[in-house]
Each structure stands twice: as structure tokens, then as C-alpha cells.
Amino acid sequence: MDNLDLKQLRIFIEIFKTESISQAAINLDIGQPAVSMALAKLRDHFADPLFVRTSKGMQPTPLAEEIISPMRLAFTTITATLNHRSNFDPMVSDRLFGLCITDIGQRVIMPRLLEYCKKHAPSIRIDLSYVSEHTVRDLESGTIDLAQGYIAGLDAGFYQQALFTDRFVCMLRQGHPRIENGRLTMADFERESHLVISTQGSGHHIVDKKIEEMGIQRKVGLRIPNYLGVISSIVDSDYLAIVPERFGKIVAVNTPVQLISLPFKLDSFRVMQHWHGRYANDPGVIWLRKVMTTLFSEH
């Protein structure tokens, strides 16, 4: 493999991640021709197309699926060796941290984290991604340094720490024609149409399961894939939405919405941060974990 270099490994991993040559070029801040040339060398080396253009983007071949894990491991190992550091100074470091977070976390966590970094780690860079089915693998490979949210499938070797406790409440627009005095009855809940968010990492599937177990009827009027459309959909309709209270309070500051307690009991939940044991002693990751704890821990 002496005819391949670290840059080509990185390009392979980025194409696999983005399923796009053009997006890989943008993410890596290099020209698209350079990405295409690197892919051509990789194809020649492995005697395989590796990625095939489809209606869903550049999809990996079976061989690419086989080699992506060792490719990530090799890239991470070599990069960690070349960038080895025995200490970490946030005031001067320009390290790029991979942070995996939910779309709620972008509203709840990121503003405070960026404000803190502006003062205490001005050159730190963050590569933000959403919680997905790849999160566990990316934590293990080191593509992601730290992840926040509900993440299933964590086996031995992973660590987690509680940041804060939250609860679910009902969000609806101010001046809702049928719900008054800041009180929501069970009859109201079952009569009104609901906006349901189907996003990964937020634990909403637990809410859905609990509602079903309690035999509560919920009429779904609109289902959206993430929290990006929650605000406009609530303000412009009479839908009800179940959202985390911290997120709701942030939204309510500048948006005509109201938050009301649910007419049934849902357990509160803990927002966790997760990392892999392989990087538990990395000075930079230790710093980032401590920052998160300082900013958000309730203890």
C-alpha cells in the first residue's frame, strides 16, 4: 500500500460519509478535481470502482463496505500518532473536534459552548454532526470525539456521563382557540391534532411507546423528521407538540408559543455525553468533557 497516502485515505472516508464527491471536496476544503484524482488512484489500487453513482448519491460497493472500518482505524491511528500531544492548551490550540449532537442540542448546547470557546479557546474548531446509526462506530473509530443525546447500542468500552435532567412538556401557540388558562386536559390532548417529531438521539421513541402503553389516543396531524420545522409549524397552526422543556424555554423567549404541563406523567430524562475508552485519556477530549460538565451539569 506504499502508493497510497494519508490524504487519499481521508478522501475515501469523506466520500463514504457524504456519498458525494462534490460535498467531500467542500468538507475537506480542496478542489473537486483533486478528490476525483484521489478516487481514481484508489480505484486503480483496489481494482474496484469503490463508489458507484446512483439516484441516492455515490453508493459504496461491497468492497468499499468491507474496507471502510480498517481504513478509518488506519487513518485515526496514523493521525493520532502524527498529532501526538502530551498536553493541551485551549488558548492556543486550533484542534478540530468531532462533536455529535441532536438537533435540539444545536439550540440548547451549542450557543453556550460557542460563547465559552470564544473566550477560552478562540482557535478551536468544531465539526458538528447529528446523532445517527453511525454514531457508535464513529465514536469507536475516533471520527467523533464526543456525543450528546440518547444513543442506543453502546457496548463495553464506552463511557457516559449525565449532564442535566430534563422533562417533556407540551408546546402550542399563544392564543390557541381551544386551550386556555395554561392548562391542558386529557380531553384536550386527545381531541387536538399533534405535531410529532421523528428525530434520532432525543428519546422521542420512548415517549411514543409510553403513550401507547397508557392507551392514550393521539391524532397525528403532521410528522416531521427533526426540530428545524417545529417553531414555524406550531406558530402557524393549532398543533400540539411534545418537546423537551429546556428547548421550549429557549424558543419561547422570542417566539409566540406557550409551554404547558402534560395531562399525564412522563418520567424525566437525563441528557448524557458519551465517549470511547480509547480516547478517554486524550488531553483535548478530557478538556472538552470538562467544559460540557462545567456549562451544563446540575451538580
Short mmCIF file of C-alpha atoms in Angstrom, two decimals:
data_model
loop_
_atom_site.label_atom_id
_atom_site.label_comp_id
_atom_site.label_asym_id
_atom_site.label_seq_id
_atom_site.Cartn_x
_atom_site.Cartn_y
_atom_site.Cartn_z
CA MET A 1 0.00 0.00 0.00
CA ASP A 2 3.05 2.22 -0.38
CA ASN A 3 1.46 4.01 -3.34
CA LEU A 4 -1.38 5.46 -1.21
CA ASP A 5 -1.02 8.33 1.23
CA LEU A 6 -2.90 9.69 4.22
CA LYS A 7 -4.70 12.31 2.13
CA GLN A 8 -6.20 9.63 -0.09
CA LEU A 9 -7.40 7.66 2.93
CA ARG A 10 -9.08 10.79 4.24
CA ILE A 11 -10.78 11.41 0.89
CA PHE A 12 -12.05 7.82 0.77
CA ILE A 13 -13.54 8.18 4.25
CA GLU A 14 -15.17 11.52 3.40
CA ILE A 15 -16.75 10.21 0.19
CA PHE A 16 -18.10 7.25 2.14
CA LYS A 17 -19.52 9.62 4.75
CA THR A 18 -21.08 12.19 2.38
CA GLU A 19 -21.95 9.92 -0.57
CA SER A 20 -20.83 12.79 -2.78
CA ILE A 21 -17.56 13.79 -4.46
CA SER A 22 -18.52 17.47 -4.52
CA GLN A 23 -19.56 17.52 -0.86
CA ALA A 24 -16.40 15.67 0.14
CA ALA A 25 -14.37 18.35 -1.64
CA ILE A 26 -16.26 21.10 0.21
CA ASN A 27 -15.84 19.41 3.61
CA LEU A 28 -12.13 18.86 3.03
CA ASP A 29 -11.65 22.34 1.54
CA ILE A 30 -9.94 21.03 -1.59
CA GLY A 31 -10.85 21.14 -5.27
CA GLN A 32 -13.25 18.59 -6.72
CA PRO A 33 -10.67 17.52 -9.37
CA ALA A 34 -8.27 16.59 -6.56
CA VAL A 35 -10.95 14.39 -4.98
CA SER A 36 -11.69 12.75 -8.32
CA MET A 37 -7.97 12.08 -8.94
CA ALA A 38 -7.56 10.56 -5.48
CA LEU A 39 -10.59 8.34 -6.06
CA ALA A 40 -9.14 7.25 -9.41
CA LYS A 41 -5.91 6.17 -7.66
CA LEU A 42 -7.88 4.31 -5.01
CA ARG A 43 -9.93 2.54 -7.69
CA ASP A 44 -6.76 1.56 -9.51
CA HIS A 45 -5.13 0.29 -6.34
CA PHE A 46 -8.10 -1.86 -5.27
CA ALA A 47 -9.17 -2.78 -8.83
CA ASP A 48 -12.71 -1.87 -7.86
CA PRO A 49 -14.97 1.16 -8.56
CA LEU A 50 -15.45 1.58 -4.76
CA PHE A 51 -18.28 4.11 -5.24
CA VAL A 52 -20.99 3.99 -7.91
CA ARG A 53 -23.23 6.90 -8.83
CA THR A 54 -26.93 6.20 -8.10
CA SER A 55 -30.11 8.22 -7.56
CA LYS A 56 -29.15 8.33 -3.86
CA GLY A 57 -25.62 9.59 -4.46
CA MET A 58 -22.26 7.83 -4.61
CA GLN A 59 -23.03 4.46 -3.03
CA PRO A 60 -20.20 2.19 -1.82
CA THR A 61 -19.52 -1.16 -3.46
CA PRO A 62 -19.30 -4.31 -1.29
CA LEU A 63 -15.51 -3.96 -1.24
CA ALA A 64 -15.75 -0.35 -0.02
CA GLU A 65 -18.12 -1.54 2.73
CA GLU A 66 -15.53 -4.14 3.75
CA ILE A 67 -12.55 -1.81 3.95
CA ILE A 68 -14.14 1.32 5.47
CA SER A 69 -13.65 0.17 9.10
CA PRO A 70 -9.94 -0.73 8.78
CA MET A 71 -9.50 2.41 6.64
CA ARG A 72 -10.94 4.57 9.43
CA LEU A 73 -8.82 2.78 12.02
CA ALA A 74 -5.66 3.24 9.96
CA PHE A 75 -6.40 6.92 9.36
CA THR A 76 -7.19 7.56 13.03
CA THR A 77 -4.10 5.71 14.24
CA ILE A 78 -1.72 7.47 11.87
CA THR A 79 -3.28 10.89 12.52
CA ALA A 80 -3.17 10.39 16.29
CA THR A 81 0.49 9.39 16.05
CA LEU A 82 1.43 12.38 13.89
CA ASN A 83 -0.55 14.77 16.09
CA HIS A 84 0.51 13.22 19.37
CA ARG A 85 0.48 15.71 22.19
CA SER A 86 1.20 15.18 25.86
CA ASN A 87 -0.72 18.30 26.87
CA PHE A 88 -3.46 20.52 25.55
CA ASP A 89 -3.68 24.29 25.80
CA PRO A 90 -7.12 25.50 24.68
CA MET A 91 -5.96 29.12 24.43
CA VAL A 92 -3.53 28.32 21.60
CA SER A 93 -4.81 25.05 20.12
CA ASP A 94 -6.58 25.04 16.75
CA ARG A 95 -7.65 21.42 17.09
CA LEU A 96 -10.71 20.22 15.18
CA PHE A 97 -13.12 18.36 17.47
CA GLY A 98 -15.76 16.00 16.13
CA LEU A 99 -18.93 16.64 18.13
CA CYS A 100 -22.08 14.60 17.59
CA ILE A 101 -25.27 16.19 18.85
CA THR A 102 -29.04 16.20 18.33
CA ASP A 103 -30.88 18.97 16.52
CA ILE A 104 -32.24 20.01 19.92
CA GLY A 105 -28.68 20.22 21.16
CA GLN A 106 -27.91 22.78 18.48
CA ARG A 107 -30.34 25.13 20.24
CA VAL A 108 -29.69 24.10 23.84
CA ILE A 109 -25.97 23.30 23.94
CA MET A 110 -24.15 24.93 21.04
CA PRO A 111 -24.82 28.64 21.83
CA ARG A 112 -23.30 28.33 25.32
CA LEU A 113 -20.43 26.16 24.11
CA LEU A 114 -19.52 28.61 21.33
CA GLU A 115 -19.71 31.55 23.74
CA TYR A 116 -17.36 29.75 26.12
CA CYS A 117 -14.90 28.81 23.36
CA LYS A 118 -14.84 32.38 22.08
CA LYS A 119 -13.33 33.47 25.41
CA HIS A 120 -11.33 30.44 26.48
CA ALA A 121 -10.46 28.54 23.28
CA PRO A 122 -10.63 31.08 20.43
CA SER A 123 -8.98 28.92 17.75
CA ILE A 124 -10.78 25.65 18.50
CA ARG A 125 -12.77 24.27 15.55
CA ILE A 126 -15.82 22.01 15.71
CA ASP A 127 -17.05 19.52 13.11
CA LEU A 128 -20.71 19.06 14.05
CA SER A 129 -22.80 16.05 13.06
CA TYR A 130 -26.17 14.63 14.03
CA VAL A 131 -26.75 11.51 16.09
CA SER A 132 -27.35 8.64 13.64
CA GLU A 133 -26.94 4.91 13.22
CA HIS A 134 -23.24 5.59 12.56
CA THR A 135 -22.58 7.38 15.86
CA VAL A 136 -21.40 4.33 17.82
CA ARG A 137 -18.97 3.35 15.06
CA ASP A 138 -17.69 6.92 14.69
CA LEU A 139 -17.04 7.23 18.44
CA GLU A 140 -15.13 3.97 18.38
CA SER A 141 -13.03 5.00 15.37
CA GLY A 142 -12.30 8.49 16.71
CA THR A 143 -14.11 10.27 13.88
CA ILE A 144 -16.26 11.74 16.67
CA ASP A 145 -14.64 12.81 19.95
CA LEU A 146 -17.78 13.32 22.00
CA ALA A 147 -21.51 12.73 21.52
CA GLN A 148 -24.54 14.07 23.39
CA GLY A 149 -28.04 12.67 23.40
CA TYR A 150 -29.76 9.31 23.57
CA ILE A 151 -27.54 6.71 21.90
CA ALA A 152 -28.54 3.06 21.81
CA GLY A 153 -26.19 0.14 21.32
CA LEU A 154 -23.26 1.26 23.47
CA ASP A 155 -21.24 -1.80 24.47
CA ALA A 156 -18.19 -2.32 26.62
CA GLY A 157 -15.51 0.27 26.05
CA PHE A 158 -17.84 3.26 26.02
CA TYR A 159 -18.22 5.79 28.81
CA GLN A 160 -21.09 8.12 29.57
CA GLN A 161 -21.78 10.96 31.97
CA ALA A 162 -25.03 12.72 32.88
CA LEU A 163 -25.05 16.44 32.07
CA PHE A 164 -28.52 17.52 33.12
CA THR A 165 -32.08 16.30 33.66
CA ASP A 166 -34.97 17.49 31.52
CA ARG A 167 -38.64 16.70 31.10
CA PHE A 168 -41.14 16.74 28.27
CA VAL A 169 -43.83 19.43 28.07
CA CYS A 170 -46.47 20.43 25.55
CA MET A 171 -45.75 23.34 23.20
CA LEU A 172 -48.55 25.22 21.43
CA ARG A 173 -49.03 28.67 20.02
CA GLN A 174 -50.12 31.57 22.15
CA GLY A 175 -53.80 32.35 21.71
CA HIS A 176 -54.75 28.79 20.90
CA PRO A 177 -58.53 28.94 20.38
CA ARG A 178 -59.47 25.89 22.45
CA ILE A 179 -56.82 25.70 25.18
CA GLU A 180 -56.87 28.47 27.75
CA ASN A 181 -55.52 29.40 31.17
CA GLY A 182 -52.30 27.44 30.72
CA ARG A 183 -53.97 24.11 31.45
CA LEU A 184 -54.16 21.06 29.20
CA THR A 185 -56.68 18.34 29.99
CA MET A 186 -56.59 14.78 28.74
CA ALA A 187 -59.65 15.54 26.64
CA ASP A 188 -57.77 18.47 25.06
CA PHE A 189 -54.76 16.27 24.37
CA GLU A 190 -56.79 13.57 22.65
CA ARG A 191 -59.02 16.00 20.73
CA GLU A 192 -56.34 18.23 19.19
CA SER A 193 -54.07 17.35 16.28
CA HIS A 194 -50.40 16.83 17.08
CA LEU A 195 -47.08 17.69 15.52
CA VAL A 196 -44.79 14.69 16.01
CA ILE A 197 -41.01 14.89 15.66
CA SER A 198 -39.24 11.73 14.50
CA THR A 199 -35.62 12.52 15.23
CA GLN A 200 -32.76 10.32 16.42
CA GLY A 201 -30.96 10.83 19.71
CA SER A 202 -33.74 12.67 21.57
CA GLY A 203 -35.57 9.73 23.12
CA HIS A 204 -38.87 10.56 21.43
CA HIS A 205 -39.47 6.89 20.65
CA ILE A 206 -39.68 6.35 24.42
CA VAL A 207 -42.42 8.98 24.60
CA ASP A 208 -44.31 7.29 21.76
CA LYS A 209 -44.03 3.92 23.47
CA LYS A 210 -45.20 5.32 26.82
CA ILE A 211 -48.24 7.00 25.27
CA GLU A 212 -49.15 3.74 23.56
CA GLU A 213 -48.72 1.75 26.79
CA MET A 214 -51.04 4.12 28.65
CA GLY A 215 -53.68 3.76 25.97
CA ILE A 216 -53.74 7.49 25.24
CA GLN A 217 -55.11 8.49 21.86
CA ARG A 218 -53.01 10.92 19.84
CA LYS A 219 -54.15 12.26 16.49
CA VAL A 220 -51.07 12.97 14.38
CA GLY A 221 -51.66 15.91 12.05
CA LEU A 222 -48.07 16.42 10.93
CA ARG A 223 -44.90 14.37 11.28
CA ILE A 224 -41.51 16.00 10.65
CA PRO A 225 -38.00 14.47 10.69
CA ASN A 226 -36.31 16.95 13.05
CA TYR A 227 -36.75 20.05 15.18
CA LEU A 228 -35.91 22.54 12.43
CA GLY A 229 -39.56 22.91 11.45
CA VAL A 230 -41.11 22.84 14.91
CA ILE A 231 -41.30 26.57 15.55
CA SER A 232 -42.89 27.67 12.28
CA SER A 233 -45.26 24.71 12.28
CA ILE A 234 -46.52 25.46 15.79
CA VAL A 235 -46.83 29.23 15.34
CA ASP A 236 -48.79 28.86 12.11
CA SER A 237 -51.17 26.12 13.28
CA ASP A 238 -53.17 24.76 16.21
CA TYR A 239 -50.97 21.68 16.58
CA LEU A 240 -49.68 20.45 19.93
CA ALA A 241 -46.10 19.19 20.18
CA ILE A 242 -44.28 17.31 22.93
CA VAL A 243 -40.81 18.86 23.35
CA PRO A 244 -38.03 18.93 25.96
CA GLU A 245 -38.63 21.79 28.39
CA ARG A 246 -35.18 23.36 28.00
CA PHE A 247 -35.64 23.58 24.26
CA GLY A 248 -39.14 25.00 24.73
CA LYS A 249 -37.98 27.71 27.12
CA ILE A 250 -35.29 28.87 24.70
CA VAL A 251 -37.82 29.03 21.85
CA ALA A 252 -40.42 30.81 23.98
CA VAL A 253 -38.11 33.77 24.65
CA ASN A 254 -38.59 35.22 21.15
CA THR A 255 -41.48 33.20 19.73
CA PRO A 256 -45.23 33.39 20.45
CA VAL A 257 -45.54 29.92 21.91
CA GLN A 258 -46.54 28.65 25.34
CA LEU A 259 -45.44 25.62 27.34
CA ILE A 260 -47.95 23.60 29.35
CA SER A 261 -47.51 20.51 31.52
CA LEU A 262 -48.76 17.28 30.00
CA PRO A 263 -52.01 15.83 31.42
CA PHE A 264 -50.25 12.54 32.20
CA LYS A 265 -46.98 11.57 33.84
CA LEU A 266 -43.84 11.06 31.82
CA ASP A 267 -40.59 10.35 33.62
CA SER A 268 -37.90 12.98 33.38
CA PHE A 269 -34.83 12.01 31.37
CA ARG A 270 -31.11 12.61 31.58
CA VAL A 271 -29.07 14.12 28.77
CA MET A 272 -25.77 12.25 28.58
CA GLN A 273 -22.40 12.76 26.96
CA HIS A 274 -20.61 9.72 25.55
CA TRP A 275 -17.05 8.88 24.53
CA HIS A 276 -14.98 5.79 23.81
CA GLY A 277 -12.38 4.41 26.20
CA ARG A 278 -9.70 4.51 23.51
CA TYR A 279 -9.66 8.30 23.82
CA ALA A 280 -10.51 8.65 27.50
CA ASN A 281 -7.00 9.95 28.28
CA ASP A 282 -6.70 12.28 25.30
CA PRO A 283 -5.97 15.71 26.85
CA GLY A 284 -8.18 17.50 24.34
CA VAL A 285 -11.13 15.18 24.84
CA ILE A 286 -10.71 15.46 28.61
CA TRP A 287 -10.85 19.25 28.27
CA LEU A 288 -13.97 19.13 26.10
CA ARG A 289 -15.75 16.80 28.54
CA LYS A 290 -14.91 19.09 31.44
CA VAL A 291 -16.19 22.12 29.54
CA MET A 292 -19.51 20.36 28.91
CA THR A 293 -19.74 19.41 32.57
CA THR A 294 -18.93 22.95 33.68
CA LEU A 295 -21.52 24.51 31.39
CA PHE A 296 -24.40 22.08 31.79
CA SER A 297 -24.01 19.81 34.80
CA GLU A 298 -26.57 20.39 37.56
CA HIS A 299 -24.25 19.04 40.26
#
